[in-house]
Short mmCIF file of C-alpha atoms and ligand atoms in Angstrom, two decimals:
data_model
loop_
_atom_site.label_atom_id
_atom_site.label_comp_id
_atom_site.label_asym_id
_atom_site.label_seq_id
_atom_site.Cartn_x
_atom_site.Cartn_y
_atom_site.Cartn_z
CA MET A 1 -14.63 -12.18 25.67
CA GLU A 2 -14.51 -11.03 22.41
CA ASP A 3 -10.78 -10.85 21.00
CA ILE A 4 -10.24 -7.03 20.21
CA LEU A 5 -8.67 -7.51 16.74
CA GLU A 6 -12.07 -9.26 16.06
CA GLN A 7 -13.52 -5.84 17.34
CA ILE A 8 -10.99 -3.88 15.21
CA GLN A 9 -12.69 -6.04 11.93
CA LYS A 10 -16.19 -5.81 13.31
CA GLY A 11 -15.53 -1.89 13.45
CA ILE A 12 -14.42 -1.47 10.31
CA LEU A 13 -16.98 -3.47 8.38
CA LYS A 14 -19.75 -1.50 10.17
CA GLY A 15 -17.47 2.12 9.37
CA ASP A 16 -17.52 2.63 13.02
CA THR A 17 -14.62 5.06 12.96
CA LYS A 18 -15.08 6.03 16.71
CA TYR A 19 -14.64 2.75 17.62
CA VAL A 20 -12.23 1.76 15.27
CA ILE A 21 -9.93 4.33 16.81
CA ASP A 22 -10.89 3.50 20.10
CA ARG A 23 -10.09 -0.04 19.63
CA THR A 24 -7.09 -0.03 17.92
CA GLU A 25 -5.26 2.42 20.80
CA LEU A 26 -6.50 -0.43 23.21
CA SER A 27 -4.85 -2.49 21.46
CA LEU A 28 -1.62 -0.89 20.92
CA ARG A 29 -1.96 -0.42 25.09
CA TYR A 30 -2.40 -3.94 25.52
CA GLY A 31 0.70 -4.39 23.82
CA ILE A 32 0.05 -5.90 20.31
CA SER A 33 2.13 -5.31 17.42
CA ILE A 34 1.62 -2.78 14.79
CA GLU A 35 2.50 -6.22 12.45
CA GLU A 36 -0.26 -8.26 14.18
CA ILE A 37 -2.75 -5.29 14.14
CA MET A 38 -2.53 -5.10 10.23
CA ARG A 39 -2.49 -8.54 9.30
CA ASP A 40 -4.94 -9.95 11.72
CA ALA A 41 -7.18 -6.76 12.06
CA LEU A 42 -7.12 -4.45 8.93
CA PHE A 43 -6.72 -6.77 5.94
CA PRO A 44 -9.24 -9.66 6.89
CA PRO A 45 -11.90 -6.70 6.31
CA MET A 46 -11.15 -5.26 3.00
CA LYS A 47 -10.55 -8.85 1.98
CA LEU A 48 -14.50 -9.63 3.02
CA MET A 49 -15.42 -7.06 1.50
CA GLY A 50 -14.23 -7.78 -1.66
CA GLU A 51 -15.68 -10.68 -1.68
CA GLN A 52 -18.92 -9.00 -0.63
CA LEU A 53 -18.83 -6.54 -3.44
CA ARG A 54 -17.71 -9.23 -5.90
CA THR A 55 -21.27 -10.86 -5.38
CA GLN A 56 -23.18 -7.19 -4.28
CA GLU A 57 -23.93 -8.78 -0.88
CA ILE A 58 -22.63 -4.70 -0.29
CA PHE A 59 -22.09 -1.59 -2.40
CA ILE A 60 -19.74 0.92 -2.76
CA PRO A 61 -21.26 3.56 -0.33
CA GLU A 62 -20.63 0.95 2.50
CA VAL A 63 -16.87 0.08 1.26
CA LEU A 64 -15.98 3.60 1.33
CA LYS A 65 -17.60 4.04 5.05
CA ALA A 66 -15.56 0.53 6.17
CA SER A 67 -12.15 2.67 4.21
CA ARG A 68 -12.65 5.95 6.21
CA ALA A 69 -12.65 3.53 9.13
CA MET A 70 -9.66 1.55 8.34
CA HIS A 71 -7.55 5.06 7.74
CA ALA A 72 -8.62 5.91 10.95
CA ALA A 73 -7.02 3.38 12.59
CA LEU A 74 -3.72 4.21 10.43
CA TYR A 75 -3.83 7.33 11.74
CA VAL A 76 -3.21 5.49 15.09
CA LEU A 77 -0.54 3.36 14.23
CA ARG A 78 1.03 6.32 12.54
CA PRO A 79 2.86 8.41 14.93
CA ILE A 80 4.21 5.02 16.66
CA ILE A 81 5.20 3.56 13.20
CA SER A 82 7.22 6.78 12.54
CA HIS A 83 8.77 6.96 15.82
CA SER A 84 10.55 4.02 15.47
CA SER A 85 12.28 5.06 12.77
CA THR A 86 16.02 6.17 13.77
CA SER A 87 17.70 7.04 10.51
CA MET A 88 17.81 8.41 6.94
CA LYS A 89 17.80 5.19 4.57
CA GLY A 90 16.62 7.16 1.30
CA LEU A 91 13.85 8.92 -0.58
CA VAL A 92 11.07 6.95 -1.71
CA VAL A 93 8.37 8.68 -4.05
CA ILE A 94 5.15 6.62 -3.75
CA GLY A 95 1.93 7.02 -5.76
CA THR A 96 -1.34 5.12 -7.16
CA VAL A 97 -1.49 5.06 -10.65
CA ALA A 98 -3.99 7.22 -13.12
CA GLY A 99 -7.15 6.08 -13.08
CA ASP A 100 -6.85 4.42 -9.96
CA LEU A 101 -8.50 5.75 -6.43
CA HIS A 102 -7.73 3.03 -4.19
CA ASP A 103 -4.66 4.07 -1.70
CA ILE A 104 -5.38 1.99 1.71
CA GLY A 105 -2.43 -0.27 0.77
CA LYS A 106 -0.48 2.36 -0.78
CA ASN A 107 -0.75 4.40 2.17
CA MET A 108 0.29 1.38 4.24
CA VAL A 109 3.37 0.73 2.55
CA ALA A 110 3.83 4.35 2.53
CA MET A 111 4.00 4.55 6.63
CA MET A 112 5.78 1.09 7.10
CA LEU A 113 8.97 2.74 4.36
CA THR A 114 8.38 5.79 6.87
CA GLY A 115 8.61 3.96 9.85
CA HIS A 116 11.98 2.38 9.00
CA GLY A 117 13.49 5.45 8.16
CA TYR A 118 12.46 6.20 4.91
CA THR A 119 11.68 9.80 3.91
CA VAL A 120 8.33 9.34 1.36
CA VAL A 121 6.89 11.45 -0.55
CA ASP A 122 3.24 10.46 -1.15
CA LEU A 123 1.78 11.75 -4.90
CA GLY A 124 -1.62 10.29 -3.69
CA ILE A 125 -3.89 8.73 -6.05
CA ASP A 126 -4.65 9.15 -9.97
CA VAL A 127 -0.98 10.03 -10.82
CA THR A 128 -0.33 10.73 -14.22
CA LYS A 129 2.97 9.30 -15.98
CA GLU A 130 3.90 13.03 -16.17
CA GLN A 131 3.46 13.56 -12.41
CA PHE A 132 5.58 10.64 -11.61
CA ALA A 133 8.51 11.88 -14.08
CA GLU A 134 8.24 15.46 -12.88
CA ALA A 135 8.47 13.71 -9.39
CA VAL A 136 11.40 11.72 -10.00
CA MET A 137 13.27 15.18 -11.79
CA GLU A 138 12.27 17.15 -8.54
CA TYR A 139 13.01 14.72 -5.68
CA LYS A 140 15.75 12.81 -7.19
CA PRO A 141 14.08 9.59 -5.29
CA ASN A 142 16.10 6.45 -5.10
CA ILE A 143 12.86 4.47 -5.39
CA LEU A 144 9.84 4.85 -7.27
CA ALA A 145 6.90 2.95 -5.75
CA LEU A 146 3.95 2.50 -7.81
CA SER A 147 0.53 0.95 -6.47
CA ALA A 148 -2.74 -0.46 -8.65
CA LEU A 149 -5.70 -2.56 -7.59
CA LEU A 150 -7.55 -2.75 -10.70
CA THR A 151 -6.54 -5.26 -13.37
CA THR A 152 -7.46 -2.63 -15.47
CA THR A 153 -4.99 0.36 -14.33
CA ILE A 154 -2.10 -2.00 -13.56
CA LEU A 155 -1.08 -1.71 -17.23
CA GLU A 156 -0.97 2.34 -16.44
CA MET A 157 2.38 0.80 -14.48
CA GLN A 158 3.67 -0.01 -17.44
CA ASN A 159 3.23 3.29 -19.38
CA VAL A 160 4.83 5.13 -15.95
CA ILE A 161 7.82 2.96 -16.76
CA GLU A 162 7.68 3.64 -20.41
CA TYR A 163 7.45 7.27 -20.21
CA LEU A 164 10.59 7.76 -17.66
CA GLU A 165 12.30 5.98 -20.47
CA SER A 166 11.33 8.01 -23.39
CA CYS A 167 12.13 11.13 -20.97
CA GLY A 168 15.60 9.40 -19.94
CA LEU A 169 15.07 9.07 -16.37
CA ARG A 170 14.59 5.60 -16.30
CA ASP A 171 18.39 4.84 -15.12
CA GLN A 172 17.96 7.24 -12.21
CA VAL A 173 15.61 5.52 -10.14
CA LYS A 174 14.95 1.85 -8.77
CA ILE A 175 11.31 0.71 -9.16
CA THR A 176 9.03 -1.46 -7.08
CA VAL A 177 5.33 -1.93 -8.06
CA GLY A 178 2.77 -3.76 -6.10
CA GLY A 179 -1.10 -4.26 -5.86
CA ALA A 180 -3.23 -6.79 -5.32
CA PRO A 181 -3.73 -7.82 -9.31
CA VAL A 182 0.39 -7.09 -9.85
CA THR A 183 2.53 -10.80 -10.00
CA MET A 184 6.19 -11.14 -10.35
CA ASP A 185 5.55 -11.94 -14.00
CA PHE A 186 3.81 -8.83 -14.51
CA ALA A 187 6.62 -6.87 -12.79
CA ARG A 188 9.40 -8.80 -14.85
CA GLU A 189 7.68 -8.06 -18.09
CA ILE A 190 6.94 -4.42 -17.28
CA GLY A 191 10.70 -3.85 -16.41
CA ALA A 192 10.29 -3.24 -12.81
CA ASP A 193 12.71 -3.92 -10.43
CA ALA A 194 10.82 -5.23 -7.43
CA TYR A 195 7.53 -6.81 -6.75
CA SER A 196 6.29 -7.79 -3.49
CA ASP A 197 2.65 -8.36 -2.50
CA THR A 198 2.51 -7.31 1.30
CA VAL A 199 3.53 -4.28 3.18
CA PHE A 200 6.21 -6.25 5.29
CA ASP A 201 7.58 -7.49 2.33
CA ALA A 202 7.38 -4.36 0.36
CA LEU A 203 10.00 -3.14 3.29
CA GLU A 204 12.64 -5.44 2.24
CA ALA A 205 12.12 -5.50 -1.14
CA VAL A 206 13.19 -1.53 -0.91
CA ASP A 207 15.60 -2.32 1.41
CA ASP A 208 17.53 -4.75 -0.96
CA LEU A 209 16.22 -2.08 -3.82
CA MET A 210 18.14 0.55 -1.83
CA ALA A 211 21.39 -1.95 -1.19
CA GLY A 212 21.74 -3.44 -4.62
CA ARG A 213 21.04 -6.83 -3.87
CA MET A 214 19.01 -9.11 -6.05
CA GLY A 215 16.86 -10.54 -2.79
CA LYS A 216 13.74 -12.91 -3.66
CA TYR A 217 12.08 -9.69 -4.35
CA SER A 218 13.77 -8.76 -7.32
CA THR A 219 12.70 -9.28 -10.92
CA ASN A 220 15.93 -9.31 -12.18
CA THR A 221 16.84 -13.26 -10.34
CA ILE A 222 19.07 -15.52 -12.70
CA GLY A 223 17.95 -18.63 -13.12
C1 B12 B 301 -11.79 -0.42 -0.72
C2 B12 B 301 -11.92 -0.74 -2.21
C3 B12 B 301 -12.60 0.43 -2.78
C4 B12 B 301 -12.47 1.70 -2.07
C5 B12 B 301 -11.16 2.07 -2.37
C6 B12 B 301 -11.04 3.28 -0.57
C7 B12 B 301 -9.98 3.60 -0.56
N1 B12 B 301 -9.37 5.00 -0.23
O1 B12 B 301 -8.83 3.18 -1.10
C8 B12 B 301 -13.58 2.34 -3.26
C9 B12 B 301 -15.20 2.21 -2.59
C10 B12 B 301 -13.26 3.36 -3.67
C11 B12 B 301 -13.09 1.15 -4.53
C12 B12 B 301 -13.83 1.61 -6.08
C13 B12 B 301 -13.40 1.11 -6.60
N2 B12 B 301 -13.19 -0.67 -6.50
CO1 B12 B 301 -12.48 -1.06 -5.38
N3 B12 B 301 -12.02 -2.54 -3.86
C14 B12 B 301 -11.57 -2.32 -2.72
C15 B12 B 301 -11.40 -3.50 -1.79
C16 B12 B 301 -12.61 -4.05 -1.24
C17 B12 B 301 -10.14 -3.29 -0.80
C18 B12 B 301 -8.63 -2.91 -1.18
C19 B12 B 301 -7.97 -2.67 -0.72
O2 B12 B 301 -7.80 -1.62 0.31
N4 B12 B 301 -7.02 -3.62 0.33
C20 B12 B 301 -6.44 -3.60 1.76
C21 B12 B 301 -5.18 -3.73 1.05
C22 B12 B 301 -4.31 -3.53 2.63
O3 B12 B 301 -4.44 -4.08 0.19
P1 B12 B 301 -3.64 -3.86 -0.99
O4 B12 B 301 -4.53 -2.16 -1.15
O5 B12 B 301 -3.98 -5.07 -1.89
O6 B12 B 301 -2.30 -3.55 -0.30
C23 B12 B 301 -1.96 -4.51 -0.22
C24 B12 B 301 -0.67 -4.75 -1.08
O7 B12 B 301 -0.99 -5.18 -2.15
C25 B12 B 301 0.64 -4.46 -1.22
N5 B12 B 301 0.69 -2.96 -1.72
C26 B12 B 301 -0.49 -2.29 -1.98
N6 B12 B 301 0.15 -1.28 -2.96
C27 B12 B 301 1.49 -1.20 -3.02
C28 B12 B 301 2.60 -0.40 -3.63
C29 B12 B 301 3.49 -1.10 -3.94
C30 B12 B 301 5.04 -0.09 -4.48
C31 B12 B 301 4.09 -2.81 -3.24
C32 B12 B 301 5.67 -3.12 -3.12
C33 B12 B 301 3.38 -3.49 -2.25
C34 B12 B 301 1.52 -2.88 -2.72
O8 B12 B 301 0.93 -4.29 0.03
C35 B12 B 301 -0.50 -3.70 0.83
C36 B12 B 301 -0.40 -4.18 1.95
O9 B12 B 301 -0.03 -5.54 2.26
C37 B12 B 301 -10.94 -4.41 -3.04
C38 B12 B 301 -11.04 -6.11 -2.62
C39 B12 B 301 -9.78 -6.62 -2.44
N7 B12 B 301 -9.79 -7.60 -0.97
O10 B12 B 301 -8.60 -6.25 -2.76
C40 B12 B 301 -11.69 -3.34 -4.37
C41 B12 B 301 -11.75 -4.23 -5.23
C42 B12 B 301 -10.08 -4.08 -5.45
N8 B12 B 301 -12.51 -2.87 -6.29
C43 B12 B 301 -12.85 -3.41 -7.32
C44 B12 B 301 -13.76 -2.28 -8.02
C45 B12 B 301 -14.17 -2.78 -9.68
C46 B12 B 301 -13.56 -1.16 -8.04
C47 B12 B 301 -14.42 -0.30 -8.57
C48 B12 B 301 -14.21 -0.12 -10.59
C49 B12 B 301 -16.13 -0.20 -8.38
C50 B12 B 301 -17.05 0.58 -9.38
N9 B12 B 301 -17.76 -0.63 -9.97
O11 B12 B 301 -17.10 1.37 -9.26
C51 B12 B 301 -14.32 1.63 -8.40
C52 B12 B 301 -12.75 1.95 -8.93
C53 B12 B 301 -12.48 3.04 -8.36
C54 B12 B 301 -11.08 3.34 -9.26
N10 B12 B 301 -11.42 4.21 -10.13
O12 B12 B 301 -10.26 3.02 -8.77
C55 B12 B 301 -12.52 -4.64 -7.66
C56 B12 B 301 -11.46 -5.01 -8.40
C57 B12 B 301 -11.22 -5.96 -9.83
C58 B12 B 301 -10.29 -6.05 -10.69
N11 B12 B 301 -9.91 -6.82 -10.50
O13 B12 B 301 -9.73 -4.78 -11.42
C59 B12 B 301 -12.11 -5.52 -6.02
C60 B12 B 301 -11.27 -6.48 -6.35
C61 B12 B 301 -13.30 -5.73 -5.75
C62 B12 B 301 -14.04 -7.30 -6.33
N12 B12 B 301 -13.61 -8.27 -6.20
O14 B12 B 301 -14.61 -6.79 -7.27
N13 B12 B 301 -13.02 0.02 -4.13
#
């Protein structure tokens, strides 16, 4: 019999939302962990679609359809992740930077943080530096998390950090960045406090920032 996680992958690739919901619910009933579902069912089709998009085997409408199916799977997981939350560990403001409409990874990070005790204010996609600054003033978060998926928009992360500096807000918040084209070197260069490249590491990175620890995701490691 075909592996249920493979079935979810195929459902996402076809953009079959109903099927993806059904299979995701079933995998939870089978006792498959959320981590496994994300890693082995949700990430692979997105990776494959990235390659196919590059080689023009598929086009934007198909990717959009698949993204909707992927989000449907996330909605199935969301209540379960949220129920595992026990205490309020801190406040995180998260958003995808201006010019960038990709939000699947950001949404996963937001869900993971919510599920592990953080209050998350999600500003959505295409968020300007001014909107980030307003959110820092309004919510006074412990952590600001920036996401970007395009090599062009990662530069906007730097603009956000510089703008916060110019508003005198930079010292009031720790900043973590992520998204496929972001690297540790880049995070360091733009003055972010932490970088991590998966949803699971993002949680550890935020925990470290909250505790003032210089963990492996900190940009400020000595040596
Ligand atoms: C889905 C998708 C789309 C969808 C987005 C739908 C949505 N709601 O998000 C749509 C169709 C809208 C789209 C549009 C475009 N896309 Co697109 N897209 C993708 C695709 C296939 C998957 C992205 C994804 O969701 N991955 C799955 C998630 C889980 O991974 P992730 O986002 O990287 O997130 C993980 C980590 O990075 C990290 N993370 C993410 N954010 C954060 C934040 C923090 C704080 C932390 C700590 C961690 C973290 O944790 C996540 C989970 O592990 C990628 C290919 C790829 N392999 O990445 C191309 C890709 C990103 N897109 C690309 C392009 C070019 C475009 C378009 C310009 C296409 C066009 N010609 O119009 C437009 C741009 C629109 C815009 N202005 O943003 C290129 C980017 C190339 C580049 N180097 O810049 C890619 C790489 C495809 C390719 N191979 O060419 N896209």
